């Protein structure tokens, strides 16, 4: 008989943030709780209510950690319940350097900030993008469907009547003819959201999609600012975990959301491991100069994590400013260009029957 479980089988980003936040609280409670006890209390909280389907795996994690034979990061990895590579890398390094209590709060802050920023970005850009796309589709529908229905009976009876129509109606008629003759263009545009989704998630097309986005002026600054913010939040967490600095750069490549930036970070990791200073290795990153200056200052004082952490607030504010700027630009395009285009298309099509009847 099949044992089918209905419920949560893995932890999403919000659940993982809650898991690490709970773990951090237990580690800090009472002046510092033992890791095994903190893990037990955390896993116990994630074995009930909506997480009850994870109880067996949480019990395995607890037993593995309490046995003293399996590190916490390895127990989470073996449980296979959604923890990501960069999260496990931070836990691994912090456990090996006995810095788990210091590293987990930084990890929580980094994960939470990245999640909220991505959510805010998607939330603010979704409305103008969907609204603009819908207005374009409706305008095309007016030209491809409504215009021929109104105009063709008159033009079949008297083709010369077209020259008696106002110029704007003639323009829309020619546009309608072109769109119907080149139906493939309209079809591809209508399917563009599906095409973009495929390019974004299919591994074969993902690099092309991301490299294209980082080259477009309207998205370049947004992508760079978002990933710069991610780096200045994750980098202190990685450094405070006790991870070697070249591994920090390599792990950061898994934290950013753009393949081109990830490749630069991996190259910087190789150069730094080969003897190049970190501040020199990260020079190729297209971030603001303040990032390289912070790394350089941190190298001189032995506090890279603190200096980079100082950039958290200004980089978050800069990302917020960029999101607002692009949202404003998109809304301006929708309200000043696409909405009037749709209204003019509809009005012109409604006026066309009057001139069609006059020439019928």
mmCIF file with all atom_site columns, C-alpha atoms in Angstrom, residues 5 39 59 63 71 93 107 111 134 139 154 178 180 208 214 218 236 254 302 304 329 353 360:
data_model
loop_
_atom_site.group_PDB
_atom_site.id
_atom_site.type_symbol
_atom_site.label_atom_id
_atom_site.label_alt_id
_atom_site.label_comp_id
_atom_site.label_asym_id
_atom_site.label_entity_id
_atom_site.label_seq_id
_atom_site.pdbx_PDB_ins_code
_atom_site.Cartn_x
_atom_site.Cartn_y
_atom_site.Cartn_z
_atom_site.occupancy
_atom_site.B_iso_or_equiv
_atom_site.pdbx_formal_charge
_atom_site.auth_seq_id
_atom_site.auth_comp_id
_atom_site.auth_asym_id
_atom_site.auth_atom_id
_atom_site.pdbx_PDB_model_num
ATOM 1  C CA . UNK A 1 5   ? 1.717   12.210 2.552   1.00 0.00 ? 5   UNK A CA 1
ATOM 2  C CA . UNK A 1 39  ? 18.852  22.195 17.066  1.00 0.00 ? 39  UNK A CA 1
ATOM 3  C CA . UNK A 1 59  ? 13.860  13.657 14.140  1.00 0.00 ? 59  UNK A CA 1
ATOM 4  C CA . UNK A 1 63  ? 19.491  12.278 16.249  1.00 0.00 ? 63  UNK A CA 1
ATOM 5  C CA . UNK A 1 71  ? 27.799  18.036 11.767  1.00 0.00 ? 71  UNK A CA 1
ATOM 6  C CA . UNK A 1 93  ? 32.298  27.106 7.762   1.00 0.00 ? 93  UNK A CA 1
ATOM 7  C CA . UNK A 1 107 ? 22.543  34.525 7.590   1.00 0.00 ? 107 UNK A CA 1
ATOM 8  C CA . UNK A 1 111 ? 18.191  35.729 3.498   1.00 0.00 ? 111 UNK A CA 1
ATOM 9  C CA . UNK A 1 134 ? -2.694  43.948 -21.726 1.00 0.00 ? 134 UNK A CA 1
ATOM 10 C CA . UNK A 1 139 ? -4.961  47.537 -29.164 1.00 0.00 ? 139 UNK A CA 1
ATOM 11 C CA . UNK A 1 154 ? -17.376 48.819 -47.640 1.00 0.00 ? 154 UNK A CA 1
ATOM 12 C CA . UNK A 1 178 ? 0.047   44.571 -42.186 1.00 0.00 ? 178 UNK A CA 1
ATOM 13 C CA . UNK A 1 180 ? -2.919  40.271 -40.507 1.00 0.00 ? 180 UNK A CA 1
ATOM 14 C CA . UNK A 1 208 ? 21.309  34.069 -22.841 1.00 0.00 ? 208 UNK A CA 1
ATOM 15 C CA . UNK A 1 214 ? 22.152  42.906 -17.954 1.00 0.00 ? 214 UNK A CA 1
ATOM 16 C CA . UNK A 1 218 ? 16.364  49.837 -18.392 1.00 0.00 ? 218 UNK A CA 1
ATOM 17 C CA . UNK A 1 236 ? 29.620  39.636 6.146   1.00 0.00 ? 236 UNK A CA 1
ATOM 18 C CA . UNK A 1 254 ? 25.880  31.099 -5.799  1.00 0.00 ? 254 UNK A CA 1
ATOM 19 C CA . UNK A 1 302 ? 41.350  43.273 9.502   1.00 0.00 ? 302 UNK A CA 1
ATOM 20 C CA . UNK A 1 304 ? 36.285  43.316 6.066   1.00 0.00 ? 304 UNK A CA 1
ATOM 21 C CA . UNK A 1 329 ? 9.151   55.093 -15.951 1.00 0.00 ? 329 UNK A CA 1
ATOM 22 C CA . UNK A 1 353 ? -18.701 52.666 -39.164 1.00 0.00 ? 353 UNK A CA 1
ATOM 23 C CA . UNK A 1 360 ? -21.612 52.022 -48.575 1.00 0.00 ? 360 UNK A CA 1
#
